[in-house]
Amino acid sequence: MSSGETYYVVFTQGDGGWWECFLNRDIQHCYLVKPQAGKWMLVSKYVRDMDIRILDDFSVVTPNTLAIKVTAKECVRGLLMANTCVGHVKQVLGIRNPFILTPYQLYKYLRG
């Protein structure tokens, strides 16, 4: 994954974790979808695992989700990275802002 590549950051509600009461009601999780050889590669970090799939279409975007098209910068490996959905998305996109901690903060940052 290198700079200049196009990704879609998809924002959605969470899966019911206890910490979601501290997050925005509508944006509690984020993940990446990348166009790849006529298909779509989905990469999503959850608390206990990662979901990596190849999709035939962009059907992950539903009326309950938001998607933002982003061009990645150089992938940065910092000294510390939060092992969260936001941490993984920020690392792939080359976002170095340490104050983006929640999916909603990332959404506001990407919307500019």
PDB file of N, CA and C in Angstrom:
ATOM      1  N   MET A   1       0.846  -1.158   0.000  1.00  0.00           N
ATOM      2  CA  MET A   1       0.000   0.000   0.000  1.00  0.00           C
ATOM      3  C   MET A   1       0.900   1.232   0.000  1.00  0.00           C
ATOM      4  N   SER A   2       0.790   1.979  -1.063  1.00  0.00           N
ATOM      5  CA  SER A   2       1.699   3.101  -1.197  1.00  0.00           C
ATOM      6  C   SER A   2       0.936   4.399  -1.420  1.00  0.00           C
ATOM      7  N   SER A   3       1.684   5.486  -1.401  1.00  0.00           N
ATOM      8  CA  SER A   3       1.054   6.796  -1.556  1.00  0.00           C
ATOM      9  C   SER A   3       0.485   6.951  -2.960  1.00  0.00           C
ATOM     10  N   GLY A   4      -0.549   7.763  -3.057  1.00  0.00           N
ATOM     11  CA  GLY A   4      -1.190   8.021  -4.323  1.00  0.00           C
ATOM     12  C   GLY A   4      -2.312   7.063  -4.659  1.00  0.00           C
ATOM     13  N   GLU A   5      -2.458   5.995  -3.904  1.00  0.00           N
ATOM     14  CA  GLU A   5      -3.525   5.036  -4.166  1.00  0.00           C
ATOM     15  C   GLU A   5      -4.848   5.550  -3.616  1.00  0.00           C
ATOM     16  N   THR A   6      -5.925   5.144  -4.256  1.00  0.00           N
ATOM     17  CA  THR A   6      -7.259   5.574  -3.853  1.00  0.00           C
ATOM     18  C   THR A   6      -7.889   4.548  -2.917  1.00  0.00           C
ATOM     19  N   TYR A   7      -8.465   5.054  -1.846  1.00  0.00           N
ATOM     20  CA  TYR A   7      -9.182   4.227  -0.874  1.00  0.00           C
ATOM     21  C   TYR A   7     -10.526   4.879  -0.584  1.00  0.00           C
ATOM     22  N   TYR A   8     -11.433   4.096  -0.080  1.00  0.00           N
ATOM     23  CA  TYR A   8     -12.682   4.612   0.466  1.00  0.00           C
ATOM     24  C   TYR A   8     -12.677   4.278   1.950  1.00  0.00           C
ATOM     25  N   VAL A   9     -12.886   5.291   2.778  1.00  0.00           N
ATOM     26  CA  VAL A   9     -13.029   5.060   4.209  1.00  0.00           C
ATOM     27  C   VAL A   9     -14.527   5.002   4.465  1.00  0.00           C
ATOM     28  N   VAL A  10     -14.973   3.884   5.013  1.00  0.00           N
ATOM     29  CA  VAL A  10     -16.391   3.671   5.260  1.00  0.00           C
ATOM     30  C   VAL A  10     -16.634   3.809   6.762  1.00  0.00           C
ATOM     31  N   PHE A  11     -17.629   4.598   7.110  1.00  0.00           N
ATOM     32  CA  PHE A  11     -17.990   4.848   8.502  1.00  0.00           C
ATOM     33  C   PHE A  11     -19.363   4.240   8.769  1.00  0.00           C
ATOM     34  N   THR A  12     -19.492   3.570   9.900  1.00  0.00           N
ATOM     35  CA  THR A  12     -20.741   2.897  10.229  1.00  0.00           C
ATOM     36  C   THR A  12     -20.931   2.836  11.741  1.00  0.00           C
ATOM     37  N   GLN A  13     -22.044   2.278  12.157  1.00  0.00           N
ATOM     38  CA  GLN A  13     -22.274   2.053  13.584  1.00  0.00           C
ATOM     39  C   GLN A  13     -21.459   0.846  14.020  1.00  0.00           C
ATOM     40  N   GLY A  14     -21.219   0.732  15.315  1.00  0.00           N
ATOM     41  CA  GLY A  14     -20.401  -0.339  15.845  1.00  0.00           C
ATOM     42  C   GLY A  14     -21.148  -1.649  15.990  1.00  0.00           C
ATOM     43  N   ASP A  15     -20.483  -2.577  16.662  1.00  0.00           N
ATOM     44  CA  ASP A  15     -21.061  -3.908  16.848  1.00  0.00           C
ATOM     45  C   ASP A  15     -21.515  -4.174  18.280  1.00  0.00           C
ATOM     46  N   GLY A  16     -21.694  -3.120  19.059  1.00  0.00           N
ATOM     47  CA  GLY A  16     -22.272  -3.286  20.391  1.00  0.00           C
ATOM     48  C   GLY A  16     -21.286  -3.381  21.541  1.00  0.00           C
ATOM     49  N   GLY A  17     -20.055  -2.933  21.358  1.00  0.00           N
ATOM     50  CA  GLY A  17     -19.075  -2.963  22.440  1.00  0.00           C
ATOM     51  C   GLY A  17     -19.426  -1.973  23.549  1.00  0.00           C
ATOM     52  N   TRP A  18     -18.927  -2.228  24.739  1.00  0.00           N
ATOM     53  CA  TRP A  18     -19.257  -1.388  25.895  1.00  0.00           C
ATOM     54  C   TRP A  18     -18.778   0.052  25.725  1.00  0.00           C
ATOM     55  N   TRP A  19     -17.703   0.268  24.974  1.00  0.00           N
ATOM     56  CA  TRP A  19     -17.110   1.600  24.801  1.00  0.00           C
ATOM     57  C   TRP A  19     -17.911   2.485  23.848  1.00  0.00           C
ATOM     58  N   GLU A  20     -18.859   1.923  23.135  1.00  0.00           N
ATOM     59  CA  GLU A  20     -19.594   2.700  22.141  1.00  0.00           C
ATOM     60  C   GLU A  20     -20.471   3.782  22.750  1.00  0.00           C
ATOM     61  N   CYS A  21     -20.753   3.686  24.033  1.00  0.00           N
ATOM     62  CA  CYS A  21     -21.527   4.756  24.676  1.00  0.00           C
ATOM     63  C   CYS A  21     -20.716   6.055  24.732  1.00  0.00           C
ATOM     64  N   PHE A  22     -19.388   5.982  24.551  1.00  0.00           N
ATOM     65  CA  PHE A  22     -18.532   7.158  24.550  1.00  0.00           C
ATOM     66  C   PHE A  22     -18.321   7.728  23.141  1.00  0.00           C
ATOM     67  N   LEU A  23     -18.827   7.044  22.125  1.00  0.00           N
ATOM     68  CA  LEU A  23     -18.614   7.447  20.734  1.00  0.00           C
ATOM     69  C   LEU A  23     -19.847   8.122  20.163  1.00  0.00           C
ATOM     70  N   ASN A  24     -19.684   8.745  19.015  1.00  0.00           N
ATOM     71  CA  ASN A  24     -20.799   9.356  18.306  1.00  0.00           C
ATOM     72  C   ASN A  24     -21.852   8.288  18.023  1.00  0.00           C
ATOM     73  N   ARG A  25     -23.102   8.652  18.115  1.00  0.00           N
ATOM     74  CA  ARG A  25     -24.189   7.686  17.965  1.00  0.00           C
ATOM     75  C   ARG A  25     -24.236   7.038  16.581  1.00  0.00           C
ATOM     76  N   ASP A  26     -23.871   7.783  15.551  1.00  0.00           N
ATOM     77  CA  ASP A  26     -23.992   7.287  14.181  1.00  0.00           C
ATOM     78  C   ASP A  26     -22.683   6.780  13.580  1.00  0.00           C
ATOM     79  N   ILE A  27     -21.559   7.248  14.098  1.00  0.00           N
ATOM     80  CA  ILE A  27     -20.252   6.866  13.544  1.00  0.00           C
ATOM     81  C   ILE A  27     -19.415   6.265  14.675  1.00  0.00           C
ATOM     82  N   GLN A  28     -19.358   4.929  14.709  1.00  0.00           N
ATOM     83  CA  GLN A  28     -18.649   4.235  15.783  1.00  0.00           C
ATOM     84  C   GLN A  28     -17.561   3.303  15.276  1.00  0.00           C
ATOM     85  N   HIS A  29     -17.486   3.104  13.969  1.00  0.00           N
ATOM     86  CA  HIS A  29     -16.500   2.186  13.397  1.00  0.00           C
ATOM     87  C   HIS A  29     -16.114   2.692  12.010  1.00  0.00           C
ATOM     88  N   CYS A  30     -14.890   2.401  11.597  1.00  0.00           N
ATOM     89  CA  CYS A  30     -14.456   2.760  10.251  1.00  0.00           C
ATOM     90  C   CYS A  30     -13.588   1.644   9.686  1.00  0.00           C
ATOM     91  N   TYR A  31     -13.558   1.550   8.373  1.00  0.00           N
ATOM     92  CA  TYR A  31     -12.710   0.562   7.706  1.00  0.00           C
ATOM     93  C   TYR A  31     -12.392   1.039   6.299  1.00  0.00           C
ATOM     94  N   LEU A  32     -11.471   0.351   5.653  1.00  0.00           N
ATOM     95  CA  LEU A  32     -11.005   0.736   4.324  1.00  0.00           C
ATOM     96  C   LEU A  32     -11.547  -0.206   3.265  1.00  0.00           C
ATOM     97  N   VAL A  33     -11.869   0.366   2.120  1.00  0.00           N
ATOM     98  CA  VAL A  33     -12.212  -0.407   0.932  1.00  0.00           C
ATOM     99  C   VAL A  33     -11.367   0.160  -0.204  1.00  0.00           C
ATOM    100  N   LYS A  34     -10.687  -0.739  -0.914  1.00  0.00           N
ATOM    101  CA  LYS A  34      -9.783  -0.296  -1.976  1.00  0.00           C
ATOM    102  C   LYS A  34     -10.141  -0.986  -3.282  1.00  0.00           C
ATOM    103  N   PRO A  35     -10.293  -0.215  -4.384  1.00  0.00           N
ATOM    104  CA  PRO A  35     -10.484  -0.851  -5.688  1.00  0.00           C
ATOM    105  C   PRO A  35      -9.229  -1.643  -6.050  1.00  0.00           C
ATOM    106  N   GLN A  36      -9.420  -2.881  -6.472  1.00  0.00           N
ATOM    107  CA  GLN A  36      -8.275  -3.744  -6.725  1.00  0.00           C
ATOM    108  C   GLN A  36      -8.612  -4.705  -7.866  1.00  0.00           C
ATOM    109  N   ALA A  37      -8.068  -4.489  -9.037  1.00  0.00           N
ATOM    110  CA  ALA A  37      -8.207  -5.395 -10.184  1.00  0.00           C
ATOM    111  C   ALA A  37      -9.666  -5.730 -10.492  1.00  0.00           C
ATOM    112  N   GLY A  38     -10.511  -4.717 -10.552  1.00  0.00           N
ATOM    113  CA  GLY A  38     -11.908  -4.936 -10.885  1.00  0.00           C
ATOM    114  C   GLY A  38     -12.774  -5.422  -9.737  1.00  0.00           C
ATOM    115  N   LYS A  39     -12.170  -5.596  -8.576  1.00  0.00           N
ATOM    116  CA  LYS A  39     -12.906  -6.015  -7.384  1.00  0.00           C
ATOM    117  C   LYS A  39     -12.653  -4.983  -6.293  1.00  0.00           C
ATOM    118  N   TRP A  40     -13.107  -5.268  -5.079  1.00  0.00           N
ATOM    119  CA  TRP A  40     -12.952  -4.352  -3.948  1.00  0.00           C
ATOM    120  C   TRP A  40     -12.352  -5.111  -2.780  1.00  0.00           C
ATOM    121  N   MET A  41     -11.247  -4.602  -2.232  1.00  0.00           N
ATOM    122  CA  MET A  41     -10.610  -5.224  -1.072  1.00  0.00           C
ATOM    123  C   MET A  41     -11.060  -4.479   0.178  1.00  0.00           C
ATOM    124  N   LEU A  42     -11.640  -5.201   1.132  1.00  0.00           N
ATOM    125  CA  LEU A  42     -12.114  -4.628   2.385  1.00  0.00           C
ATOM    126  C   LEU A  42     -11.159  -5.023   3.505  1.00  0.00           C
ATOM    127  N   VAL A  43     -10.728  -4.051   4.302  1.00  0.00           N
ATOM    128  CA  VAL A  43      -9.869  -4.303   5.468  1.00  0.00           C
ATOM    129  C   VAL A  43     -10.486  -3.589   6.661  1.00  0.00           C
ATOM    130  N   SER A  44     -10.872  -4.375   7.670  1.00  0.00           N
ATOM    131  CA  SER A  44     -11.540  -3.815   8.834  1.00  0.00           C
ATOM    132  C   SER A  44     -10.937  -4.397  10.106  1.00  0.00           C
ATOM    133  N   LYS A  45     -10.532  -3.532  11.029  1.00  0.00           N
ATOM    134  CA  LYS A  45      -9.970  -3.945  12.313  1.00  0.00           C
ATOM    135  C   LYS A  45     -11.073  -3.925  13.366  1.00  0.00           C
ATOM    136  N   TYR A  46     -11.250  -5.044  14.022  1.00  0.00           N
ATOM    137  CA  TYR A  46     -12.189  -5.148  15.141  1.00  0.00           C
ATOM    138  C   TYR A  46     -11.411  -5.389  16.415  1.00  0.00           C
ATOM    139  N   VAL A  47     -12.085  -5.436  17.542  1.00  0.00           N
ATOM    140  CA  VAL A  47     -11.413  -5.619  18.824  1.00  0.00           C
ATOM    141  C   VAL A  47     -10.638  -6.934  18.859  1.00  0.00           C
ATOM    142  N   ARG A  48     -11.259  -7.994  18.432  1.00  0.00           N
ATOM    143  CA  ARG A  48     -10.639  -9.309  18.564  1.00  0.00           C
ATOM    144  C   ARG A  48     -10.026  -9.856  17.283  1.00  0.00           C
ATOM    145  N   ASP A  49     -10.300  -9.257  16.144  1.00  0.00           N
ATOM    146  CA  ASP A  49      -9.774  -9.787  14.893  1.00  0.00           C
ATOM    147  C   ASP A  49      -9.761  -8.733  13.794  1.00  0.00           C
ATOM    148  N   MET A  50      -9.323  -9.163  12.623  1.00  0.00           N
ATOM    149  CA  MET A  50      -9.356  -8.315  11.432  1.00  0.00           C
ATOM    150  C   MET A  50     -10.180  -9.029  10.385  1.00  0.00           C
ATOM    151  N   ASP A  51     -10.901  -8.250   9.602  1.00  0.00           N
ATOM    152  CA  ASP A  51     -11.708  -8.783   8.515  1.00  0.00           C
ATOM    153  C   ASP A  51     -11.085  -8.306   7.217  1.00  0.00           C
ATOM    154  N   ILE A  52     -10.576  -9.230   6.426  1.00  0.00           N
ATOM    155  CA  ILE A  52      -9.987  -8.908   5.133  1.00  0.00           C
ATOM    156  C   ILE A  52     -10.703  -9.756   4.098  1.00  0.00           C
ATOM    157  N   ARG A  53     -11.368  -9.081   3.156  1.00  0.00           N
ATOM    158  CA  ARG A  53     -12.163  -9.794   2.155  1.00  0.00           C
ATOM    159  C   ARG A  53     -11.995  -9.153   0.790  1.00  0.00           C
ATOM    160  N   ILE A  54     -12.260  -9.927  -0.244  1.00  0.00           N
ATOM    161  CA  ILE A  54     -12.362  -9.417  -1.610  1.00  0.00           C
ATOM    162  C   ILE A  54     -13.841  -9.469  -1.978  1.00  0.00           C
ATOM    163  N   LEU A  55     -14.371  -8.310  -2.406  1.00  0.00           N
ATOM    164  CA  LEU A  55     -15.788  -8.207  -2.750  1.00  0.00           C
ATOM    165  C   LEU A  55     -15.944  -8.020  -4.252  1.00  0.00           C
ATOM    166  N   ASP A  56     -17.044  -8.520  -4.801  1.00  0.00           N
ATOM    167  CA  ASP A  56     -17.317  -8.338  -6.228  1.00  0.00           C
ATOM    168  C   ASP A  56     -17.836  -6.950  -6.550  1.00  0.00           C
ATOM    169  N   ASP A  57     -18.489  -6.309  -5.565  1.00  0.00           N
ATOM    170  CA  ASP A  57     -19.034  -4.984  -5.795  1.00  0.00           C
ATOM    171  C   ASP A  57     -18.876  -4.139  -4.535  1.00  0.00           C
ATOM    172  N   PHE A  58     -19.279  -2.903  -4.640  1.00  0.00           N
ATOM    173  CA  PHE A  58     -19.122  -1.949  -3.533  1.00  0.00           C
ATOM    174  C   PHE A  58     -20.377  -1.955  -2.666  1.00  0.00           C
ATOM    175  N   SER A  59     -20.889  -3.136  -2.373  1.00  0.00           N
ATOM    176  CA  SER A  59     -22.149  -3.284  -1.646  1.00  0.00           C
ATOM    177  C   SER A  59     -22.018  -3.004  -0.150  1.00  0.00           C
ATOM    178  N   VAL A  60     -20.815  -2.720   0.332  1.00  0.00           N
ATOM    179  CA  VAL A  60     -20.650  -2.420   1.762  1.00  0.00           C
ATOM    180  C   VAL A  60     -21.238  -1.066   2.116  1.00  0.00           C
ATOM    181  N   VAL A  61     -21.444  -0.227   1.115  1.00  0.00           N
ATOM    182  CA  VAL A  61     -22.050   1.079   1.368  1.00  0.00           C
ATOM    183  C   VAL A  61     -23.563   0.920   1.271  1.00  0.00           C
ATOM    184  N   THR A  62     -24.221   1.126   2.394  1.00  0.00           N
ATOM    185  CA  THR A  62     -25.676   1.010   2.490  1.00  0.00           C
ATOM    186  C   THR A  62     -26.219   2.354   2.982  1.00  0.00           C
ATOM    187  N   PRO A  63     -27.525   2.496   3.104  1.00  0.00           N
ATOM    188  CA  PRO A  63     -28.059   3.756   3.644  1.00  0.00           C
ATOM    189  C   PRO A  63     -27.578   4.075   5.065  1.00  0.00           C
ATOM    190  N   ASN A  64     -27.068   3.080   5.802  1.00  0.00           N
ATOM    191  CA  ASN A  64     -26.599   3.299   7.171  1.00  0.00           C
ATOM    192  C   ASN A  64     -25.100   3.573   7.259  1.00  0.00           C
ATOM    193  N   THR A  65     -24.430   3.745   6.132  1.00  0.00           N
ATOM    194  CA  THR A  65     -22.997   3.992   6.134  1.00  0.00           C
ATOM    195  C   THR A  65     -22.671   5.276   5.388  1.00  0.00           C
ATOM    196  N   LEU A  66     -21.476   5.790   5.638  1.00  0.00           N
ATOM    197  CA  LEU A  66     -20.923   6.928   4.909  1.00  0.00           C
ATOM    198  C   LEU A  66     -19.597   6.483   4.318  1.00  0.00           C
ATOM    199  N   ALA A  67     -19.294   6.907   3.116  1.00  0.00           N
ATOM    200  CA  ALA A  67     -18.010   6.569   2.500  1.00  0.00           C
ATOM    201  C   ALA A  67     -17.371   7.835   1.957  1.00  0.00           C
ATOM    202  N   ILE A  68     -16.070   7.968   2.205  1.00  0.00           N
ATOM    203  CA  ILE A  68     -15.314   9.121   1.724  1.00  0.00           C
ATOM    204  C   ILE A  68     -14.139   8.605   0.899  1.00  0.00           C
ATOM    205  N   LYS A  69     -14.018   9.126  -0.321  1.00  0.00           N
ATOM    206  CA  LYS A  69     -12.904   8.752  -1.198  1.00  0.00           C
ATOM    207  C   LYS A  69     -11.668   9.539  -0.783  1.00  0.00           C
ATOM    208  N   VAL A  70     -10.550   8.836  -0.578  1.00  0.00           N
ATOM    209  CA  VAL A  70      -9.325   9.455  -0.079  1.00  0.00           C
ATOM    210  C   VAL A  70      -8.139   8.954  -0.900  1.00  0.00           C
ATOM    211  N   THR A  71      -7.213   9.845  -1.189  1.00  0.00           N
ATOM    212  CA  THR A  71      -5.944   9.453  -1.798  1.00  0.00           C
ATOM    213  C   THR A  71      -4.904   9.374  -0.686  1.00  0.00           C
ATOM    214  N   ALA A  72      -4.258   8.230  -0.581  1.00  0.00           N
ATOM    215  CA  ALA A  72      -3.306   7.997   0.504  1.00  0.00           C
ATOM    216  C   ALA A  72      -2.024   8.789   0.299  1.00  0.00           C
ATOM    217  N   LYS A  73      -1.448   9.192   1.426  1.00  0.00           N
ATOM    218  CA  LYS A  73      -0.111   9.783   1.440  1.00  0.00           C
ATOM    219  C   LYS A  73       0.865   8.647   1.741  1.00  0.00           C
ATOM    220  N   GLU A  74       2.126   8.980   1.899  1.00  0.00           N
ATOM    221  CA  GLU A  74       3.109   7.952   2.226  1.00  0.00           C
ATOM    222  C   GLU A  74       2.736   7.295   3.545  1.00  0.00           C
ATOM    223  N   CYS A  75       2.733   5.973   3.548  1.00  0.00           N
ATOM    224  CA  CYS A  75       2.404   5.211   4.754  1.00  0.00           C
ATOM    225  C   CYS A  75       3.467   5.466   5.815  1.00  0.00           C
ATOM    226  N   VAL A  76       3.018   5.848   7.000  1.00  0.00           N
ATOM    227  CA  VAL A  76       3.925   6.248   8.066  1.00  0.00           C
ATOM    228  C   VAL A  76       3.848   5.244   9.208  1.00  0.00           C
ATOM    229  N   ARG A  77       4.983   4.845   9.696  1.00  0.00           N
ATOM    230  CA  ARG A  77       5.033   3.964  10.853  1.00  0.00           C
ATOM    231  C   ARG A  77       5.599   4.766  12.015  1.00  0.00           C
ATOM    232  N   GLY A  78       4.735   5.153  12.911  1.00  0.00           N
ATOM    233  CA  GLY A  78       5.166   5.919  14.069  1.00  0.00           C
ATOM    234  C   GLY A  78       5.666   5.003  15.179  1.00  0.00           C
ATOM    235  N   LEU A  79       6.135   5.603  16.233  1.00  0.00           N
ATOM    236  CA  LEU A  79       6.608   4.833  17.376  1.00  0.00           C
ATOM    237  C   LEU A  79       5.455   4.095  18.046  1.00  0.00           C
ATOM    238  N   LEU A  80       4.331   4.762  18.151  1.00  0.00           N
ATOM    239  CA  LEU A  80       3.146   4.155  18.755  1.00  0.00           C
ATOM    240  C   LEU A  80       1.970   4.272  17.795  1.00  0.00           C
ATOM    241  N   MET A  81       1.117   3.252  17.804  1.00  0.00           N
ATOM    242  CA  MET A  81      -0.104   3.294  17.010  1.00  0.00           C
ATOM    243  C   MET A  81      -1.204   2.637  17.824  1.00  0.00           C
ATOM    244  N   ALA A  82      -2.344   3.288  17.913  1.00  0.00           N
ATOM    245  CA  ALA A  82      -3.477   2.676  18.599  1.00  0.00           C
ATOM    246  C   ALA A  82      -3.955   1.483  17.771  1.00  0.00           C
ATOM    247  N   ASN A  83      -4.105   0.347  18.422  1.00  0.00           N
ATOM    248  CA  ASN A  83      -4.538  -0.871  17.746  1.00  0.00           C
ATOM    249  C   ASN A  83      -6.063  -0.872  17.640  1.00  0.00           C
ATOM    250  N   THR A  84      -6.584   0.115  16.912  1.00  0.00           N
ATOM    251  CA  THR A  84      -8.020   0.303  16.742  1.00  0.00           C
ATOM    252  C   THR A  84      -8.318   0.457  15.258  1.00  0.00           C
ATOM    253  N   CYS A  85      -9.593   0.509  14.932  1.00  0.00           N
ATOM    254  CA  CYS A  85      -9.964   0.737  13.529  1.00  0.00           C
ATOM    255  C   CYS A  85      -9.396   2.064  13.040  1.00  0.00           C
ATOM    256  N   VAL A  86      -9.460   3.095  13.863  1.00  0.00           N
ATOM    257  CA  VAL A  86      -8.954   4.417  13.484  1.00  0.00           C
ATOM    258  C   VAL A  86      -7.437   4.383  13.318  1.00  0.00           C
ATOM    259  N   GLY A  87      -6.734   3.725  14.221  1.00  0.00           N
ATOM    260  CA  GLY A  87      -5.279   3.630  14.130  1.00  0.00           C
ATOM    261  C   GLY A  87      -4.819   2.968  12.842  1.00  0.00           C
ATOM    262  N   HIS A  88      -5.495   1.897  12.449  1.00  0.00           N
ATOM    263  CA  HIS A  88      -5.122   1.199  11.223  1.00  0.00           C
ATOM    264  C   HIS A  88      -5.438   2.029   9.985  1.00  0.00           C
ATOM    265  N   VAL A  89      -6.591   2.673   9.958  1.00  0.00           N
ATOM    266  CA  VAL A  89      -6.950   3.515   8.817  1.00  0.00           C
ATOM    267  C   VAL A  89      -5.960   4.674   8.691  1.00  0.00           C
ATOM    268  N   LYS A  90      -5.634   5.322   9.796  1.00  0.00           N
ATOM    269  CA  LYS A  90      -4.682   6.439   9.769  1.00  0.00           C
ATOM    270  C   LYS A  90      -3.324   5.988   9.249  1.00  0.00           C
ATOM    271  N   GLN A  91      -2.864   4.826   9.666  1.00  0.00           N
ATOM    272  CA  GLN A  91      -1.549   4.356   9.238  1.00  0.00           C
ATOM    273  C   GLN A  91      -1.522   4.103   7.732  1.00  0.00           C
ATOM    274  N   VAL A  92      -2.542   3.452   7.203  1.00  0.00           N
ATOM    275  CA  VAL A  92      -2.576   3.167   5.768  1.00  0.00           C
ATOM    276  C   VAL A  92      -2.671   4.455   4.953  1.00  0.00           C
ATOM    277  N   LEU A  93      -3.453   5.411   5.427  1.00  0.00           N
ATOM    278  CA  LEU A  93      -3.643   6.663   4.684  1.00  0.00           C
ATOM    279  C   LEU A  93      -2.520   7.671   4.900  1.00  0.00           C
ATOM    280  N   GLY A  94      -1.618   7.404   5.838  1.00  0.00           N
ATOM    281  CA  GLY A  94      -0.508   8.322   6.095  1.00  0.00           C
ATOM    282  C   GLY A  94      -0.905   9.532   6.908  1.00  0.00           C
ATOM    283  N   ILE A  95      -1.922   9.399   7.750  1.00  0.00           N
ATOM    284  CA  ILE A  95      -2.373  10.507   8.598  1.00  0.00           C
ATOM    285  C   ILE A  95      -1.574  10.472   9.897  1.00  0.00           C
ATOM    286  N   ARG A  96      -0.895  11.561  10.216  1.00  0.00           N
ATOM    287  CA  ARG A  96      -0.019  11.590  11.387  1.00  0.00           C
ATOM    288  C   ARG A  96      -0.594  12.349  12.570  1.00  0.00           C
ATOM    289  N   ASN A  97      -1.814  12.797  12.510  1.00  0.00           N
ATOM    290  CA  ASN A  97      -2.407  13.578  13.589  1.00  0.00           C
ATOM    291  C   ASN A  97      -2.687  12.675  14.798  1.00  0.00           C
ATOM    292  N   PRO A  98      -1.968  12.863  15.930  1.00  0.00           N
ATOM    293  CA  PRO A  98      -2.155  11.986  17.088  1.00  0.00           C
ATOM    294  C   PRO A  98      -3.440  12.259  17.860  1.00  0.00           C
ATOM    295  N   PHE A  99      -4.130  13.347  17.546  1.00  0.00           N
ATOM    296  CA  PHE A  99      -5.335  13.703  18.287  1.00  0.00           C
ATOM    297  C   PHE A  99      -6.606  13.145  17.644  1.00  0.00           C
ATOM    298  N   ILE A 100      -6.474  12.439  16.544  1.00  0.00           N
ATOM    299  CA  ILE A 100      -7.620  11.751  15.949  1.00  0.00           C
ATOM    300  C   ILE A 100      -7.684  10.370  16.580  1.00  0.00           C
ATOM    301  N   LEU A 101      -8.664  10.182  17.447  1.00  0.00           N
ATOM    302  CA  LEU A 101      -8.763   8.933  18.203  1.00  0.00           C
ATOM    303  C   LEU A 101     -10.048   8.159  17.932  1.00  0.00           C
ATOM    304  N   THR A 102     -11.098   8.851  17.496  1.00  0.00           N
ATOM    305  CA  THR A 102     -12.387   8.186  17.296  1.00  0.00           C
ATOM    306  C   THR A 102     -12.766   8.215  15.817  1.00  0.00           C
ATOM    307  N   PRO A 103     -13.651   7.312  15.405  1.00  0.00           N
ATOM    308  CA  PRO A 103     -14.104   7.342  14.011  1.00  0.00           C
ATOM    309  C   PRO A 103     -14.742   8.677  13.622  1.00  0.00           C
ATOM    310  N   TYR A 104     -15.474   9.299  14.524  1.00  0.00           N
ATOM    311  CA  TYR A 104     -16.101  10.578  14.211  1.00  0.00           C
ATOM    312  C   TYR A 104     -15.056  11.676  14.013  1.00  0.00           C
ATOM    313  N   GLN A 105     -14.009  11.686  14.811  1.00  0.00           N
ATOM    314  CA  GLN A 105     -12.921  12.658  14.616  1.00  0.00           C
ATOM    315  C   GLN A 105     -12.247  12.446  13.263  1.00  0.00           C
ATOM    316  N   LEU A 106     -12.052  11.192  12.890  1.00  0.00           N
ATOM    317  CA  LEU A 106     -11.460  10.890  11.585  1.00  0.00           C
ATOM    318  C   LEU A 106     -12.393  11.359  10.462  1.00  0.00           C
ATOM    319  N   TYR A 107     -13.682  11.135  10.615  1.00  0.00           N
ATOM    320  CA  TYR A 107     -14.663  11.589   9.636  1.00  0.00           C
ATOM    321  C   TYR A 107     -14.589  13.115   9.464  1.00  0.00           C
ATOM    322  N   LYS A 108     -14.581  13.858  10.558  1.00  0.00           N
ATOM    323  CA  LYS A 108     -14.492  15.318  10.476  1.00  0.00           C
ATOM    324  C   LYS A 108     -13.173  15.746   9.810  1.00  0.00           C
ATOM    325  N   TYR A 109     -12.080  15.084  10.121  1.00  0.00           N
ATOM    326  CA  TYR A 109     -10.773  15.406   9.530  1.00  0.00           C
ATOM    327  C   TYR A 109     -10.800  15.195   8.025  1.00  0.00           C
ATOM    328  N   LEU A 110     -11.350  14.075   7.580  1.00  0.00           N
ATOM    329  CA  LEU A 110     -11.374  13.770   6.153  1.00  0.00           C
ATOM    330  C   LEU A 110     -12.349  14.650   5.380  1.00  0.00           C
ATOM    331  N   ARG A 111     -13.415  15.075   6.024  1.00  0.00           N
ATOM    332  CA  ARG A 111     -14.380  15.971   5.380  1.00  0.00           C
ATOM    333  C   ARG A 111     -13.826  17.385   5.248  1.00  0.00           C
ATOM    334  N   GLY A 112     -12.794  17.684   6.038  1.00  0.00           N
ATOM    335  CA  GLY A 112     -12.120  18.984   5.971  1.00  0.00           C
ATOM    336  C   GLY A 112     -12.938  20.060   6.487  1.00  0.00           C
TER     337      GLY A 112
END
